[in-house]
Every structure is written in structure tokens, then in C-alpha cells.
Coordinates of C-alpha atoms in Angstrom, one line a residue:
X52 CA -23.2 -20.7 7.6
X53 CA -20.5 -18.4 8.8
X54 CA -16.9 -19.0 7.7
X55 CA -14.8 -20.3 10.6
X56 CA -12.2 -17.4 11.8
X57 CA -8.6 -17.8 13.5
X58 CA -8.3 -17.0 16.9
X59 CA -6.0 -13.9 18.0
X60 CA -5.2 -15.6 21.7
X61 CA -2.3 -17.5 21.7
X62 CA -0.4 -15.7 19.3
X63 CA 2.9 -14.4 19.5
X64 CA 4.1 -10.7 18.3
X65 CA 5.8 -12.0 15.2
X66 CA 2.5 -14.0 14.3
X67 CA 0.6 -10.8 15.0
X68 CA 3.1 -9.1 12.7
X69 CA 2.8 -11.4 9.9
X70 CA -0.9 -11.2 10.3
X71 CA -1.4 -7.6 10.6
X72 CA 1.2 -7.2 7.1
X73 CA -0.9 -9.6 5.5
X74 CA -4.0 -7.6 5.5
X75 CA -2.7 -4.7 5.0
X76 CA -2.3 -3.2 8.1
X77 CA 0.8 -0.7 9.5
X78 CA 2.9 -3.1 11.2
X79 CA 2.8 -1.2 14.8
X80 CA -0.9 -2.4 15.0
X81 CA 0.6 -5.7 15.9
X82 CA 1.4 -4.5 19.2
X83 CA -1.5 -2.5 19.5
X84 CA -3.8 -6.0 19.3
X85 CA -1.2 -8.2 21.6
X86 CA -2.0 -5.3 24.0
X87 CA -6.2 -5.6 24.1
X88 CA -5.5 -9.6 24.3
X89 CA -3.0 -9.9 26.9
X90 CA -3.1 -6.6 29.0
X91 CA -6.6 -5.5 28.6
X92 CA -8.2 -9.0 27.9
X93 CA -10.8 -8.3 26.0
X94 CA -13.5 -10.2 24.7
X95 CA -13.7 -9.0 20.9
X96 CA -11.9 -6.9 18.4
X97 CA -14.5 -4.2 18.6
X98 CA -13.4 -3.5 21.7
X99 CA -9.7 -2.8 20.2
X100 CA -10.5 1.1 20.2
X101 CA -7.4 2.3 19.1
X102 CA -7.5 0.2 15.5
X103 CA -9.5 2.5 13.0
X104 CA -13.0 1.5 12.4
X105 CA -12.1 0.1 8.7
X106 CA -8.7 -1.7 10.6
X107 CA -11.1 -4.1 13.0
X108 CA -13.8 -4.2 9.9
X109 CA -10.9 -5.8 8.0
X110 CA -9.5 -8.2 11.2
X111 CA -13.0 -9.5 11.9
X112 CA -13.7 -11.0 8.5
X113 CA -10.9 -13.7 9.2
X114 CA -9.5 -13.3 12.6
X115 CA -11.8 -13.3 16.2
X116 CA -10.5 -12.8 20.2
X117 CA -11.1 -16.8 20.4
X118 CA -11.9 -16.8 24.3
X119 CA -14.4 -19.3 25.5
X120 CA -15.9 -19.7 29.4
X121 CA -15.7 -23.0 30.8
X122 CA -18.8 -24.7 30.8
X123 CA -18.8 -26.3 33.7
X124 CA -17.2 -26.2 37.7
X125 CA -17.0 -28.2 40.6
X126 CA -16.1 -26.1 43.8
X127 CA -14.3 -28.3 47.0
X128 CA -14.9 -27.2 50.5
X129 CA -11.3 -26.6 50.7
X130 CA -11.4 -23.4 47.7
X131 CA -10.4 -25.3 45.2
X132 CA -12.2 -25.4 41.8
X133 CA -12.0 -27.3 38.6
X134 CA -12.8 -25.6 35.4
X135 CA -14.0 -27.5 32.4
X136 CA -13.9 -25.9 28.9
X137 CA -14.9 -27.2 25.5
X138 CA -12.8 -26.8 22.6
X139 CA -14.6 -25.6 19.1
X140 CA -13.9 -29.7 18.0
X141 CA -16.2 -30.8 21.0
X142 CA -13.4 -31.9 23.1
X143 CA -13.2 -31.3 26.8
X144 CA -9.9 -30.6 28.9
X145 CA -10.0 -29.3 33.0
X146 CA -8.0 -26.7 34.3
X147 CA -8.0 -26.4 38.4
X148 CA -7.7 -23.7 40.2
X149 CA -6.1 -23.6 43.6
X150 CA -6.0 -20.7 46.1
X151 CA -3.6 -20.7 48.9
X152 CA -2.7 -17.7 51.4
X153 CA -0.3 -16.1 49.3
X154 CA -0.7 -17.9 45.8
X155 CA -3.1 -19.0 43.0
X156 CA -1.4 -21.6 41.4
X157 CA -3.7 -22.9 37.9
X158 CA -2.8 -25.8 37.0
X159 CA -3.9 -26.4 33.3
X160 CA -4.1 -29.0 30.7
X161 CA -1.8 -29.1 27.0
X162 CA -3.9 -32.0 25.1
X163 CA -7.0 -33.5 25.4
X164 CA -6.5 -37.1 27.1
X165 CA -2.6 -38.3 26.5
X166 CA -0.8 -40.9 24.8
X167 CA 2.0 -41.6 27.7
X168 CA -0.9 -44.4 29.7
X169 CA 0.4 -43.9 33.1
X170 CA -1.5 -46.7 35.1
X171 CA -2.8 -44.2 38.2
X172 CA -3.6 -41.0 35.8
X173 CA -7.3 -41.1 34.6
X174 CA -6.5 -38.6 31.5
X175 CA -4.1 -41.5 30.3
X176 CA -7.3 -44.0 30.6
X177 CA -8.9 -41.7 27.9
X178 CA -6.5 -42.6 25.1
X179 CA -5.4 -39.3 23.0
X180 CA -7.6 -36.9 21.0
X181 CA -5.9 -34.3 20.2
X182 CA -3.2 -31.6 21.4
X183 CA -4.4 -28.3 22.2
X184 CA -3.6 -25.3 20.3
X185 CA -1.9 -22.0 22.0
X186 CA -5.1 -20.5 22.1
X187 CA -6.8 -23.3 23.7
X188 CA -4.2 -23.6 26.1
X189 CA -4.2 -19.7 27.1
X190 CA -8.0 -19.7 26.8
X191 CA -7.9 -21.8 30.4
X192 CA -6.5 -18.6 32.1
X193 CA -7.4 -15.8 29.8
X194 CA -11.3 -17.1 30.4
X195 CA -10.4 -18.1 34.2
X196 CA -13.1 -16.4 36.0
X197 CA -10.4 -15.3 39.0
X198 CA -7.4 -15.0 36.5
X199 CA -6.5 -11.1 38.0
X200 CA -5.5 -13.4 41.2
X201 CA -3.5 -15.9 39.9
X202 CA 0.6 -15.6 40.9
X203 CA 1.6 -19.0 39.3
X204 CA 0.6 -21.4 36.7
X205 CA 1.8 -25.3 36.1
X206 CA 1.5 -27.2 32.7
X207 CA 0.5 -30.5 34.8
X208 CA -2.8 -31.0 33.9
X209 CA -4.7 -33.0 31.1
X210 CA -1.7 -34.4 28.6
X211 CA 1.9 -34.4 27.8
X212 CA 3.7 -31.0 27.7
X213 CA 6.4 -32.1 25.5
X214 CA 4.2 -34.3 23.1
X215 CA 2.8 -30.6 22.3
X216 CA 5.9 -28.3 22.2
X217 CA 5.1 -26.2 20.3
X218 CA 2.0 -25.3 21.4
X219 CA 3.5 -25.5 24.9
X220 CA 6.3 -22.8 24.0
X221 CA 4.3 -20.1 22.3
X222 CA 1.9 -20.1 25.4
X223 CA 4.9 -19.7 27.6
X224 CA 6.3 -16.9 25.5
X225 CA 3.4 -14.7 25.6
X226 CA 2.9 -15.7 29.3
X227 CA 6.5 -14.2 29.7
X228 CA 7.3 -11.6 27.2
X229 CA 6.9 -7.8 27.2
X230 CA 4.1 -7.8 24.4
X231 CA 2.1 -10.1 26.9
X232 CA 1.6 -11.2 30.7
X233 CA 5.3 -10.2 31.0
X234 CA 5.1 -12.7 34.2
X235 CA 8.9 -14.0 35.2
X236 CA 9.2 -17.4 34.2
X237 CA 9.7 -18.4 37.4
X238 CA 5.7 -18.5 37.9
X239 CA 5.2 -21.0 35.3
X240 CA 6.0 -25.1 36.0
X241 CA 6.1 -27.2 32.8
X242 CA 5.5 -30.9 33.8
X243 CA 6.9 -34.2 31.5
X244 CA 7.3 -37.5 32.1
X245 CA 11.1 -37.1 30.3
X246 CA 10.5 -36.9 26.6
X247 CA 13.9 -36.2 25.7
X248 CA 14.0 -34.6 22.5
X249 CA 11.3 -32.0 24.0
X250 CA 13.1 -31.6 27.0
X251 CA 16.5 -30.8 25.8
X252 CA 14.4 -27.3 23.4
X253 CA 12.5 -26.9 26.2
X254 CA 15.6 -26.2 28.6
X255 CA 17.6 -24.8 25.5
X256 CA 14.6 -22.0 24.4
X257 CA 12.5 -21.3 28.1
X258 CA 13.7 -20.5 31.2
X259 CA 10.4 -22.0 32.9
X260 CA 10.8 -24.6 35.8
X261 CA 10.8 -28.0 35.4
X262 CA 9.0 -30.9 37.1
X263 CA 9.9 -34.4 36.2
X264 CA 7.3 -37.5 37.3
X265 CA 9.3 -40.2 38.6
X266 CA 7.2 -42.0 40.7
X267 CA 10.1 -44.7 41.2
X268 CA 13.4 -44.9 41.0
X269 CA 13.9 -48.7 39.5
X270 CA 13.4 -48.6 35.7
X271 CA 11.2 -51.9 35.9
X272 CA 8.7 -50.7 38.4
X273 CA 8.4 -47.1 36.6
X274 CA 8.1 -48.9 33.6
X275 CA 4.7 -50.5 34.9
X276 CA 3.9 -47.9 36.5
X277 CA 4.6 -45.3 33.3
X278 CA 5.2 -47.4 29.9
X279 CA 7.1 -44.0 28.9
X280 CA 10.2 -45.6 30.5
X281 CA 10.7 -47.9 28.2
X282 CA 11.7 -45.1 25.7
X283 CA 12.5 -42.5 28.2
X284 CA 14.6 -44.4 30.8
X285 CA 14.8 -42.0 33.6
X286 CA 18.2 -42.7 34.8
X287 CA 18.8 -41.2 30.9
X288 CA 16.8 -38.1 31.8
X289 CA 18.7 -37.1 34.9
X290 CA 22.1 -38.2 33.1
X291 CA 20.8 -35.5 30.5
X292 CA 19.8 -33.0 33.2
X293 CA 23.3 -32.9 34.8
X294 CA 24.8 -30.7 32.0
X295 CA 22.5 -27.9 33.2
X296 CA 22.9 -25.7 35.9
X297 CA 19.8 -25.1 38.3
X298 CA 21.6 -23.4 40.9
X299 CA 20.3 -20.2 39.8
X300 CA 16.7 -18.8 39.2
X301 CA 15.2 -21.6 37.3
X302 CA 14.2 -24.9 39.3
X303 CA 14.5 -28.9 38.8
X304 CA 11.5 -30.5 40.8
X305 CA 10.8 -34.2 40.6
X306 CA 6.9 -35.4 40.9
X307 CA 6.8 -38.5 43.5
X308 CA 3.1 -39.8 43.8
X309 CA 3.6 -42.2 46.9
X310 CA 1.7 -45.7 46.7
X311 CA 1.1 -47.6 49.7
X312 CA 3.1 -50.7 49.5
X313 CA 4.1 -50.0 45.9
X314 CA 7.2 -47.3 46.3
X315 CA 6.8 -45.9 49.5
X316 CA 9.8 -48.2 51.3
X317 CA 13.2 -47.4 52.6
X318 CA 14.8 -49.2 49.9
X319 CA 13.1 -46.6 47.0
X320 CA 13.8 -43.8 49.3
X321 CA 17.5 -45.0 49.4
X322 CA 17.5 -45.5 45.4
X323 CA 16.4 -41.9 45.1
X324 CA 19.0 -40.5 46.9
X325 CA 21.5 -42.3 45.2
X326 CA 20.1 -41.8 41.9
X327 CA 19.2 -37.7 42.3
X328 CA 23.0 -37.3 44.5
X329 CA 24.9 -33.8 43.1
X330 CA 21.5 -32.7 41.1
X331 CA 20.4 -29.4 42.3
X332 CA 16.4 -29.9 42.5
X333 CA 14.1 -31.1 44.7
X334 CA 11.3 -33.7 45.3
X335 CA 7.8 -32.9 46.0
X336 CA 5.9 -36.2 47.1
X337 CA 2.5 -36.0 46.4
X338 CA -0.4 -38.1 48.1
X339 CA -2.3 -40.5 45.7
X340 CA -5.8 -39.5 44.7
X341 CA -8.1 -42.7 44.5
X342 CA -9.6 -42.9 40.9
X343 CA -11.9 -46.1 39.5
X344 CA -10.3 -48.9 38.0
X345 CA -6.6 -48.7 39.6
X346 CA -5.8 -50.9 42.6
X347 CA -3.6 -48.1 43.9
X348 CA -3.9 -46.8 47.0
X349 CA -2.2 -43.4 48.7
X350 CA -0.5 -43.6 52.2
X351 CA -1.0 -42.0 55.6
X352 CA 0.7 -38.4 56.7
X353 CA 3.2 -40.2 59.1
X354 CA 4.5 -42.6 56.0
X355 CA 5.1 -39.4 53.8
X356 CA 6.6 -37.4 57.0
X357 CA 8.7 -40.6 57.1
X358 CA 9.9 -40.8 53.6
X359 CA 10.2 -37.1 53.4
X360 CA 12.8 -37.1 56.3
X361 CA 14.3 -40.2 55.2
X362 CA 15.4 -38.1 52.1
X363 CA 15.9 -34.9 53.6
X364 CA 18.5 -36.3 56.0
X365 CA 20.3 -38.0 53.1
X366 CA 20.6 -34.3 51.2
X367 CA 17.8 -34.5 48.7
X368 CA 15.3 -31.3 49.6
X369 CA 11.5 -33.1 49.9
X370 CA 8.6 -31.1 50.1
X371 CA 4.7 -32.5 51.0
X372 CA 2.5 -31.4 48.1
X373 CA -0.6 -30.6 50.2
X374 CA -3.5 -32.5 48.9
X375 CA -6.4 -30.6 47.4
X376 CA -9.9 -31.0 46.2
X377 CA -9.9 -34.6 46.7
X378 CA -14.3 -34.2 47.0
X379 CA -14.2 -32.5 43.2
X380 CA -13.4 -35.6 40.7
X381 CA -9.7 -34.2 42.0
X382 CA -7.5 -36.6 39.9
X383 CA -6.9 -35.3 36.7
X384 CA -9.5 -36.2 33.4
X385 CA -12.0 -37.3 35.8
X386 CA -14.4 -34.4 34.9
X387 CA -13.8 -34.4 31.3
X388 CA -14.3 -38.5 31.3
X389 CA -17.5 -38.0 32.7
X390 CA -19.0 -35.3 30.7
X391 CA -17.4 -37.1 28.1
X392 CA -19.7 -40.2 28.3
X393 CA -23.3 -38.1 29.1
X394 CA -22.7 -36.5 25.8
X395 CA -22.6 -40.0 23.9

């Protein structure tokens, strides 16, 4: 049986160094590989033509690219399409692809299922597997099949960013350094529910955006709504958040799904506003997608136009998240669930 070998995607320069000095190699060859994985994305180290013959002999007895296709896609009438992929451990996590005029935004996944339980997300209903690695993480856009198109990228799918830091950080360097995609770091969105020991290296070491889920602004109700509360209390978070300044390039958003009947009232709107008054950042409400199980439901247009304005008028910025792919398993871990259980 062949040996297992160590992906190359997902590492950073100074793991390529280390690597590249540990077998032998002249230290410059380091950049020479980041450059076939990141710029020239290709698909094996025979393809690196510029390492001696002997040089990619030696890396292929340990080391391989590491890329893998998705296995599976569901297409919505509207463009968008949901990739799933299967890590070497059998796992599978979704990434979703979402075309717009100007944009592609992929929205990708950082573990496989997630420990935080939030009652409306279906990837919480999974329990937790594993985290992903770098590679695995990277592999959702270095395998994308339209990945020359994409202009932005959000850590909101499958999992908890900040229960996978690590992980989460070496992606976003080489997304955003030199060696790599050498995209500004205002194209990438990191997503949390408020873990606050990630959060406070996470603002500290990237200058990525932020996006917060909220989802209500009375500790109780987020606390049923997201059991994280009870160890991240959000009023905590944004006390944490005000000794940083997002008045410049990077942004603050907060994540608002809106629940008919549940936080979708004058009174929640009114709590926000009090609660988020002097932060620089923004809301984006998002329209609840239906998933089986939870006796949630989403709200009309004119109810969000409502709360929108509400909050608007009262000097927190509001955006409508447009609502996409709702006829593709759209909510988050829906896809992988379900291939899950035909492979039992």
C-alpha cells in the first residue's frame, strides 16, 4: 500500500522553507513551489518545471499538491452552486459558490459539522467531526471549478472559524500574502459566533473582516437560540470590539437571521440600536432558510424593509442579504447530511 504523503496546499512560505531545508533542498525552492501552488495552481509536483528532475523525485516521496475536485453539485436556477468535497478521512463539508454582477463571493466551510448547536443551522444538527486542515480548507477554492472568477471569499460556511484558528489563519495568510493569492484582505469575511479568545488573535494577527452572528440582542433569547451565549455573552463581545477601530479599511458586520415572530419586533430592533450605538459596523439581516426539524420560520420582504429602516433611521447602517439558492439544500450542512446518511 502506498505511504500516505503531506499535502503542499495550505502551507505557508516558512512551512515550505522548513520543508524544502529538511530534504535537502536550496532554500529559494521554497518560493519556487508556493509559486506552482498558488499562482500557477497546479495539479502535481511534476508540473513544478523549474525544480530539477532529482529536486521533485525527492518532494514526491513524502510531500504531494493535495488538491481534490468536489464530488458532488447542486446548481439553483438563480447561478448559484453548492460544491461538496470529501476529505481523505471520509468526511464531507460544502462550499457555495455565488455569482453576482460584479462579484463571486465563495462562501466556504472550516470544520466538518460544529460544536456551537445553533438551533436553526443544520451543520450544528451534525454534532462535530473534525476541523479542517489548511489544505482542506484552500482545497474548496484551489479545486473550485470557476475559482479564476471569484473577487471575495467568506469563512461562513460548515463550522466554527475560531474553534479552528489556526487552520483558519494560515489559509488567510496565503490567501493574502505575496508568496500566494496576494488578494487584499478586504476580500475575505471570517464569520464567529464571538469566541473570545479567537477573536481577540484573530483581530490582533489578520486584517480580514469580521462578521459576528447575533441573531438577538437579549442574552436569554440568543442563548436558546445559540447555547454559545452562555460562554460568549454577546454584550461581552461588542464591549471587547469597542477597543478597535473599524473606521478604516477593515469592516465590523453583524449576522441577523430574522425569524418571524421570534426577533423580528420593534422592541429587538430598538435593543440593537442601543446595544451596537458608537460601533462602527454594520448589520446585514438575512432571510431564514427553512430546514427539517426547526419550527422556525423566515419573514416577508416588507417585515425586513421594515426592520431595516427601523435601524437605519436610528444610525445603525442595515443591509438586505439577498437570499440565494434556497431550491439547492441552501441552508448550510444540508448537502453533506444527506450524503452523509446514503453512505451509511
Amino acid at each position: 500500500m502506498d505511504k500516505k504523503k503531506t499535502p503542499l496546499l495550505g502551507m505557508t512560505l516558512h512551512e515550505l522553507q522548513e520543508l524544502v531545508v529538511g530534504l535537502g533542498l536550496p532554500r529559494f525552492t521554497a518560493r519556487q513551489i508556493a509559486s506552482w501552488l498558488y499562482v500557477k495552481k497546479v495539479d502535481s509536483i511534476d508540473a513544478m518545471t523549474n525544480l530539477s528532475l532529482k529536486n521533485r523525485e525527492r518532494l514526491k516521496e513524502q510531500y504531494e499538491v493535495g488538491g481534490s475536485v468536489p464530488v458532488e453539485s447542486m446548481r439553483s436556477a438563480d447561478g448559484t452552486v453548492k460544491y461538496l468535497y470529501r476529505t481523505p478521512e471520509g468526511h464531507y463539508v460544502e462550499a457555495v459558490y455565488i455569482p453576482e454582477e460584479d462579484r463571486a463571493t465563495l462562501c466556504v466551510s472550516s470544520q466538518v459539522g460544529c460544536k456551537m448547536n445553533c438551533h436553526f443551522c443544520m451543520t450544528g444538527k451534525q454534532g462535530f467531526s473534525a476541523s479542517l486542515t489548511s489544505a482542506q480548507i484552500l482545497n474548496q477554492i484551489y479545486s473550485l471549478p470557476e475559482r479564476d472568477r471569484l473577487t471575495n471569499v467568506v469563512f461562513m460556511g460548515m463550522g466554527e472559524p475560531f474553534d479552528n484558528l489556526e487552520a483558519v489563519l494560515r489559509a488567510c495568510e496565503v490567501l493574502t500574502a505575496d508568496y500566494g493569492y496576494a488578494w487584499s484582505p478586504k476580500r475575505i469575511t471570517v464569520s464567529t459566533v464571538g469566541l473570545k479568545k479567537g477573536l481577540r488573535r484573530f483581530l490582533e494577527e489578520s486584517d480580514c473582516h469580521l462578521a459576528v452572528s447575533l441573531h438577538s440582542p437579549f442574552p436569554q433569547q440568543r442563548a436558546q437560540l445559540m447555547p454559545a451565549e452562555k460562554a460568549y455573552s454577546i454584550t461581552e463581545v461588542v464591549e471587547l470590539l469597542r477597543g478597535y477601530d473599524f473606521s478604516k479599511q477593515r469592516r465590523l458586520s453583524f449576522e441577523y437571521i430574522v425569524f418571524k415572530g421570534v426577533n423580528d419586533s420593534e422592541e429587538h430592533a430598538r435593543e440593537l440600536v442601543r446595544l451596537l450605538r458608537g460601533l462602527d459596523c454594520r448589520i446585514n439581516l438575512i432571510r431564514f432558510h427553512a430546514i427539517p426539524g426547526v419550527g422556525l420560520e423566515g419573514v416577508d420582504r416588507d417585515q425586513m424593509i421594515a426592520f431595516r429602516d427601523y435601524l437605519t433611521h436610528h444610525g445603525v447602517f442595515a443591509t438586505l442579504r439577498a437570499s440565494r439558492g434556497e431550491d439547492i439544500f441552501a441552508a448550510c450542512g444540508m448537502l453533506s447530511t444527506e450524503r452523509m446518511k446514503n453512505d451509511c
